[in-house]
mmCIF file of C-alpha atoms in Angstrom:
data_model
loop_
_atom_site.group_PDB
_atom_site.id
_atom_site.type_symbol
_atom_site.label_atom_id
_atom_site.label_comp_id
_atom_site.label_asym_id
_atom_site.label_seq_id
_atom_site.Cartn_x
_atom_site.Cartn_y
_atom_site.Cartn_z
ATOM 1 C CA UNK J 1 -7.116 16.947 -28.038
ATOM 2 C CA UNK J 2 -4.861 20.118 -28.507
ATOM 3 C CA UNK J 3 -5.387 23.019 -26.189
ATOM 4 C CA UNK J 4 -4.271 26.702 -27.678
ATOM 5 C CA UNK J 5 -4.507 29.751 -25.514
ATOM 6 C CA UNK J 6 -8.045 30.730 -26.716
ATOM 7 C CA UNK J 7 -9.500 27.933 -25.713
ATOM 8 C CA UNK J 8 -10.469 26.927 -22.223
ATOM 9 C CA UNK J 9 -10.303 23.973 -19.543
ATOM 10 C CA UNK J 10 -12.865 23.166 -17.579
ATOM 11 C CA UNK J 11 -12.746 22.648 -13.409
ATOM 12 C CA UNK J 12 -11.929 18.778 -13.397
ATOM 13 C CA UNK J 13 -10.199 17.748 -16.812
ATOM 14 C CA UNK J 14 -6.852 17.317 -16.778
ATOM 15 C CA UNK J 15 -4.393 18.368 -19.522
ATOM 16 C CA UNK J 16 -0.752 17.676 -20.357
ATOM 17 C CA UNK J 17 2.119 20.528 -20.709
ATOM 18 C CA UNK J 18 5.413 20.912 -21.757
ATOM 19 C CA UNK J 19 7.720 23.320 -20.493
ATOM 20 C CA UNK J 20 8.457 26.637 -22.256
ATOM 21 C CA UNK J 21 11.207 28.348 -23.733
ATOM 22 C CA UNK J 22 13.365 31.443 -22.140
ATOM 23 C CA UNK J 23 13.891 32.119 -18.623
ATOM 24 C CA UNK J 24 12.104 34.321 -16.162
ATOM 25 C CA UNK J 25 13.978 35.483 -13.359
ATOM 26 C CA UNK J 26 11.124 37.561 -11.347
ATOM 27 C CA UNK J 27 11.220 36.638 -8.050
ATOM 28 C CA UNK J 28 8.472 35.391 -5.783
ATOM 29 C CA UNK J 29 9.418 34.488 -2.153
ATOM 30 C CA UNK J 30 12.972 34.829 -3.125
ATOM 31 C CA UNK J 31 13.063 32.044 -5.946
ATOM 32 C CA UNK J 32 13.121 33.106 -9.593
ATOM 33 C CA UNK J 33 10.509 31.833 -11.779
ATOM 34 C CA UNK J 34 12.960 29.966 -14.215
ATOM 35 C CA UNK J 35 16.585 30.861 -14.121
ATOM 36 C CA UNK J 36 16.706 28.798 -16.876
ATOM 37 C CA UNK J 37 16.918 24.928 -15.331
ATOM 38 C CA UNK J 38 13.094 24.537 -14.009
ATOM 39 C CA UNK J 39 9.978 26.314 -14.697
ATOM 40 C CA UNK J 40 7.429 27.587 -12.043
ATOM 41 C CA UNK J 41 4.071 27.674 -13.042
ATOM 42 C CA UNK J 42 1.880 29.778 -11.874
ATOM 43 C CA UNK J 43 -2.415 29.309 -10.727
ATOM 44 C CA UNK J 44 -4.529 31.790 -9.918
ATOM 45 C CA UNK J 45 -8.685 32.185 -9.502
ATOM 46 C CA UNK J 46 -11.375 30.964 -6.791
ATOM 47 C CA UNK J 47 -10.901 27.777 -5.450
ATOM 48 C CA UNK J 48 -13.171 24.845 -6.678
ATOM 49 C CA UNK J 49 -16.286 23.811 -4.513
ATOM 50 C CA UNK J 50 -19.527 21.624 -5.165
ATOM 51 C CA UNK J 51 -20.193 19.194 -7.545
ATOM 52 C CA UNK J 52 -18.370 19.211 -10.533
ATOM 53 C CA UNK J 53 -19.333 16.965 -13.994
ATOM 54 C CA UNK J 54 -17.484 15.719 -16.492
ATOM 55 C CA UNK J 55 -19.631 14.802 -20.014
ATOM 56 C CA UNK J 56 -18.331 10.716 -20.674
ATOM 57 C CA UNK J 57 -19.513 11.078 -24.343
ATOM 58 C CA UNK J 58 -18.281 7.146 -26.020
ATOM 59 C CA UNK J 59 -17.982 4.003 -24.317
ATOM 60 C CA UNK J 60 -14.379 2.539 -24.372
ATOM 61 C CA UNK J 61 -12.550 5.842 -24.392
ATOM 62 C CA UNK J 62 -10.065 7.151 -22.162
ATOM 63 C CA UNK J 63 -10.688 10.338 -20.363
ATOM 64 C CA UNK J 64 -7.666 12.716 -18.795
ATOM 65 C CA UNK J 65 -9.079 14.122 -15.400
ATOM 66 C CA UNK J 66 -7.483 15.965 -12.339
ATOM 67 C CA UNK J 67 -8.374 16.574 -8.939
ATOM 68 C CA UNK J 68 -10.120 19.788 -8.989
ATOM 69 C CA UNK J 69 -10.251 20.772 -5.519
ATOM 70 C CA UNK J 70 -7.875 22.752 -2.994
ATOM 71 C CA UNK J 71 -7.309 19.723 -0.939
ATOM 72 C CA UNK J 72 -6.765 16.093 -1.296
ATOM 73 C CA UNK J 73 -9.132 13.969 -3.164
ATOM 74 C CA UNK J 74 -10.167 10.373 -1.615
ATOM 75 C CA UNK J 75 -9.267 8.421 -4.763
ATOM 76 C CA UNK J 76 -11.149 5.183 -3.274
ATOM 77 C CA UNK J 77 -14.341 7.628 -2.862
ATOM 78 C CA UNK J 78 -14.059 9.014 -5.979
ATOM 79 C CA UNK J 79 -13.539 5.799 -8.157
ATOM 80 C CA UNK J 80 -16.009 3.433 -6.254
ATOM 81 C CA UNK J 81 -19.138 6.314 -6.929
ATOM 82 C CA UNK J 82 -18.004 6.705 -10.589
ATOM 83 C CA UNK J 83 -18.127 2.988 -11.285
ATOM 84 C CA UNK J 84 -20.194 -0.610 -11.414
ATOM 85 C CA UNK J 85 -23.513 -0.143 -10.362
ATOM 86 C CA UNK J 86 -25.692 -0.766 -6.777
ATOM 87 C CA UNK J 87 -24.387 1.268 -3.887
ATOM 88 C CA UNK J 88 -21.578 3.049 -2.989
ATOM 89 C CA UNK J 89 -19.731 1.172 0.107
ATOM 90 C CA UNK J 90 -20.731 2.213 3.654
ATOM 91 C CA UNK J 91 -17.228 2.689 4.499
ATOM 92 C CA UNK J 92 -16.962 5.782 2.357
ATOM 93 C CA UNK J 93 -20.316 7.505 3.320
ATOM 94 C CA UNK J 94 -20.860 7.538 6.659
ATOM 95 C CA UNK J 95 -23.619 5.164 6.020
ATOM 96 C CA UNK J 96 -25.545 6.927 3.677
ATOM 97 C CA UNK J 97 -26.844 5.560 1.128
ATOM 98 C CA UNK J 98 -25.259 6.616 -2.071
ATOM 99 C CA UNK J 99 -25.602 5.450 -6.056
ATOM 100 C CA UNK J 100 -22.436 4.027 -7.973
ATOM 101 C CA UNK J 101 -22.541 6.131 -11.805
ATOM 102 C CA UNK J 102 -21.276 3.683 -14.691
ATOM 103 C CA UNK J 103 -18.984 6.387 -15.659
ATOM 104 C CA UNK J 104 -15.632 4.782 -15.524
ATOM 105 C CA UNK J 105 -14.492 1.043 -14.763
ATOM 106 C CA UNK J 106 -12.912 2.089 -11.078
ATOM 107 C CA UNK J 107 -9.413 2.415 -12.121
ATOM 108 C CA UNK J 108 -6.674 5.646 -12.269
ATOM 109 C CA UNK J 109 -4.057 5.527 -14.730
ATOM 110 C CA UNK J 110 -0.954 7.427 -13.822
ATOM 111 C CA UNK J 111 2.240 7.963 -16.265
ATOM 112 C CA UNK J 112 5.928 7.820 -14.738
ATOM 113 C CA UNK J 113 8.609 8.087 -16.534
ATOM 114 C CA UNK J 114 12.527 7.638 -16.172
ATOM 115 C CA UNK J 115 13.520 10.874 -14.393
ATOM 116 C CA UNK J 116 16.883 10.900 -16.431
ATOM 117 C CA UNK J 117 15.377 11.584 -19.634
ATOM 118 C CA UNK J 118 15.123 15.030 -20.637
ATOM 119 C CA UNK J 119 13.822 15.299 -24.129
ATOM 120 C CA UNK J 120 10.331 16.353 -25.844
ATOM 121 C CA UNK J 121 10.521 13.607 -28.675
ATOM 122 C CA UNK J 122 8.518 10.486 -28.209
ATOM 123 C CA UNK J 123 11.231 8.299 -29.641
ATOM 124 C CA UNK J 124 13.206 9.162 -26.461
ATOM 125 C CA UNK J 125 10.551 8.544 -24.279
ATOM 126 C CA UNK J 126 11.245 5.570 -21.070
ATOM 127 C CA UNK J 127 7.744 5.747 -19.400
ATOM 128 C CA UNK J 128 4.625 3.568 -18.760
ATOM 129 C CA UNK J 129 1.495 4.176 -17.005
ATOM 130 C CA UNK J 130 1.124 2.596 -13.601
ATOM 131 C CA UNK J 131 -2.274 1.639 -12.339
ATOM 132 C CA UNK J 132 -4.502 2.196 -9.007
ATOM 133 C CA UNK J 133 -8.208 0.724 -8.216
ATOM 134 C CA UNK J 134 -10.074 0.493 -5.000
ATOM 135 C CA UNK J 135 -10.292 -2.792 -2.722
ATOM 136 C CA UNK J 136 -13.785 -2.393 -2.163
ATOM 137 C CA UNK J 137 -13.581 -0.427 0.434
ATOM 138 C CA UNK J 138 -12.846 3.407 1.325
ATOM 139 C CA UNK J 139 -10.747 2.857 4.281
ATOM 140 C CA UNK J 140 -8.101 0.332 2.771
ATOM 141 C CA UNK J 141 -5.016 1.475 0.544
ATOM 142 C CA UNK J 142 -6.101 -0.161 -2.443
ATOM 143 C CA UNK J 143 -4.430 -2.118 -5.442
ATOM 144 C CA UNK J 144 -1.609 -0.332 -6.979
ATOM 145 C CA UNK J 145 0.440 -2.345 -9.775
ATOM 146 C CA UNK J 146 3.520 0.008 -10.601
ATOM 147 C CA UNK J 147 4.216 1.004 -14.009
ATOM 148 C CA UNK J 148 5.783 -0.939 -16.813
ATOM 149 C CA UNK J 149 8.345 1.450 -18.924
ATOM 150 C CA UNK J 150 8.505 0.840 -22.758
ATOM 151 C CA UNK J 151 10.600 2.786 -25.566
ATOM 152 C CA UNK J 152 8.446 4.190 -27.856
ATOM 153 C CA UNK J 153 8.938 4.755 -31.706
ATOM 154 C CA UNK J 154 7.854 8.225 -33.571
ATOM 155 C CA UNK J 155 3.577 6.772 -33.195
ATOM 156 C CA UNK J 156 3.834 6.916 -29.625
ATOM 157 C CA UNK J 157 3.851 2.863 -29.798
ATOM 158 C CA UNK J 158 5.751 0.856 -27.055
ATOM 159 C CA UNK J 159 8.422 -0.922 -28.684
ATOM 160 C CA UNK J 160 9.531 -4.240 -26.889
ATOM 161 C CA UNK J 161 8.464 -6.092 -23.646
ATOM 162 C CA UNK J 162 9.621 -3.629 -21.246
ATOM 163 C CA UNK J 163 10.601 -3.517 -17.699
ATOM 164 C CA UNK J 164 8.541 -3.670 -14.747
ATOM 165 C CA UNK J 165 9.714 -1.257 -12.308
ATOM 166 C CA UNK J 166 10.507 -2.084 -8.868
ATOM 167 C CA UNK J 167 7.779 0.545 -7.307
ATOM 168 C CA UNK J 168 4.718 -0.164 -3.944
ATOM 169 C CA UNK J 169 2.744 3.175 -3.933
ATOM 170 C CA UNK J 170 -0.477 2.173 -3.081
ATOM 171 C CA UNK J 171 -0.833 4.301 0.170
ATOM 172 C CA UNK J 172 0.595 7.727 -1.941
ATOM 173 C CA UNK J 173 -1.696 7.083 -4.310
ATOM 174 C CA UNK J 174 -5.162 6.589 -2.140
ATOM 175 C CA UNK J 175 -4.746 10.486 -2.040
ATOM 176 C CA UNK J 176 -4.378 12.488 -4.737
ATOM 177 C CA UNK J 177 -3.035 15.706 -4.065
ATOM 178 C CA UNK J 178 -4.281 19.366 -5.477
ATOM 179 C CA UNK J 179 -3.804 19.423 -8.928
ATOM 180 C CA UNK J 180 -2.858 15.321 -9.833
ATOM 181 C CA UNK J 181 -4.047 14.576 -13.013
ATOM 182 C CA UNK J 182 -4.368 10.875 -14.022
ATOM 183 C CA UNK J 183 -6.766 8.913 -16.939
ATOM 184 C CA UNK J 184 -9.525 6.719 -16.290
ATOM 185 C CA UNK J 185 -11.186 4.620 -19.286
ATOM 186 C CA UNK J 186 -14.739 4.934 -19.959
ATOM 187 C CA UNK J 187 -16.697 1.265 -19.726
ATOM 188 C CA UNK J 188 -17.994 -1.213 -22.200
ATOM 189 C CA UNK J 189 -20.819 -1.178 -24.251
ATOM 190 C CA UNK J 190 -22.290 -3.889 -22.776
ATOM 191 C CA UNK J 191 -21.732 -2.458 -19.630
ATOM 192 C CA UNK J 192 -25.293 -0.538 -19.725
ATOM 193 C CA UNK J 193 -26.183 3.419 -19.767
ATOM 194 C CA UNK J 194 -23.197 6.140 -19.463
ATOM 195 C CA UNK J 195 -23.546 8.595 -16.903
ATOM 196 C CA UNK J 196 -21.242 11.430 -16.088
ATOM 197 C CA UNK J 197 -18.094 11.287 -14.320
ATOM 198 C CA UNK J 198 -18.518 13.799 -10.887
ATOM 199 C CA UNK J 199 -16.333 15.361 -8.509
ATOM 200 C CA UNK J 200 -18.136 16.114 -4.918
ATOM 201 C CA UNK J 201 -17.121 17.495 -1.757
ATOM 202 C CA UNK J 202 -17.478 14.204 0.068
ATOM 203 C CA UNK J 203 -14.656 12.852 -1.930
ATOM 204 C CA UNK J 204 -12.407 15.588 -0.126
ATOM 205 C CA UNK J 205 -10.199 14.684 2.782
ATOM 206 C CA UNK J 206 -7.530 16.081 4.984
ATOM 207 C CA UNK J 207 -4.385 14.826 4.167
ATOM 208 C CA UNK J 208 -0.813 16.507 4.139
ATOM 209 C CA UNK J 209 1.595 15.664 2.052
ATOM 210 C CA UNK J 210 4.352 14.248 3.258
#
C-alpha cells in the first residue's frame, strides 16, 4: 500500500522508504544531515506506551509491522501471544496466565539484502527475506534460518534458485530494537477466528545494543 505525505501511519505498522534526493548539510551534534552520501532521518513526538492493536483484516495475508516502543521488544513474547491458541508460556509471564491471539502464525520475516548494491530498480535487487520464530519458550534464542538472496526481474519475482547465505543471528534477532520493522503472515482459514495483532508493555525488555 502506497503512503503519500497526507496520509498517516499508525503506532505499530511498519512501512518501507527510500532515500531522497539533494543534500542537507544542517548540522546536529556536529554531523550534517546528508552531505550528499547518507541520509539522516529524523523522529520526533511522545514516545509509545500501552497496548497498541493492529486490525488483521484477511486470512493468508502478510502484514508489515515495527516495534513501536522506545526500547527493545521481546520478539519471543511478542510472537508466542499473537499466535496458536491455549496459553501463553510461563516463561514469558511471570506465571501469569495469559491468552495466545490467532493473529499471526509465530514467525518474523526480515529482508537483507547484498550491501553492495546501490540501486532503486527491482531488477537490480540481490536480497531475500530471512526468517525468525520462537522455540517455545521466552527465555531461549529461538529458530533463525538466514535469508536466501534471489535476483529479481521488473514483477518483483525471484529469478533462479538462489544462494543461501552463510548468516546465525538468532540471538540479534530475539530483540528487536526501536524502530525494526519486519512482516509476519496472517494464518489460515482453517486456522479458526482472527483476532488482532497487539503490542503490550510486557513484551518490552532492557536490552542494549551492542
Amino acid at each position: 500500500i502506497s503512503v503519500g505525505n497526507q496520509q498517516a501511519i499508525g503506532a505499530g505498522e511498519g512501512f518501507t522508504m527510500k532515500g531522497v534526493n539533494g543534500s542537507d548539510n544542517t548540522s546536529i551534534g556536529g554531523i550534517p544531515n546528508n552531505s550528499g552520501n547518507g541520509q539522516r532521518f529524523d523522529f520526533r513526538g511522545r514516545p509509545n506506551d500501552g497496548l497498541i492493536s493492529i486490525d488483521i483484516v484477511d486470512y493468508d495475508q502478510y502484514y508489515l509491522v515495527g516495534n513501536p516502543y522506545p526500547s527493545a521488544l521481546n520478539l519471543n513474547y511478542f510472537l508466542l501471544e499473537n499466535s496458536g491458541s491455549g496459553n501463553v508460556p510461563s516463561s514469558c509471564t511471570d506465571g501469569a496466565t495469559i491468552s495466545r491471539r490467532n493473529a499471526t502464525t509465530g514467525i518474523a520475516y526480515f529482508w537483507s539484502s547484498d550491501p553492495s548494491i546501490s540501486s532503486h530498480n527491482t531488477a537490480d535487487y540481490v536480497g531475500g527475506y530471512a526468517t525468525f520464530s520462537p522455540n517455545g519458550t521466552c527465555s531461549g534464542s529461538g529458530v533463525y534460518d538466514p535469508p536466501v538472496y534471489y535476483n529479481y526481474n521488473n514483477a518483483g519475482e525471484p529469478i533462479g534458485t538462489g544462494s543461501t547465505q552463510a548468516t546465525t543471528d538468532a540471538e540479534n534477532r530475539r530483540y528487536s530494537p526501536i524502530g525494526q520493522g519486519f512482516f509476519v503472515l496472517s494464518p489460515q482459514s482453517s486456522s479458526g477466528t482472527l483476532q488482532n495483532i497487539q503490542f503490550k508493555n510486557t513484551h518490552r525488555s532492557y536490552v542494549e545494543e551492542g
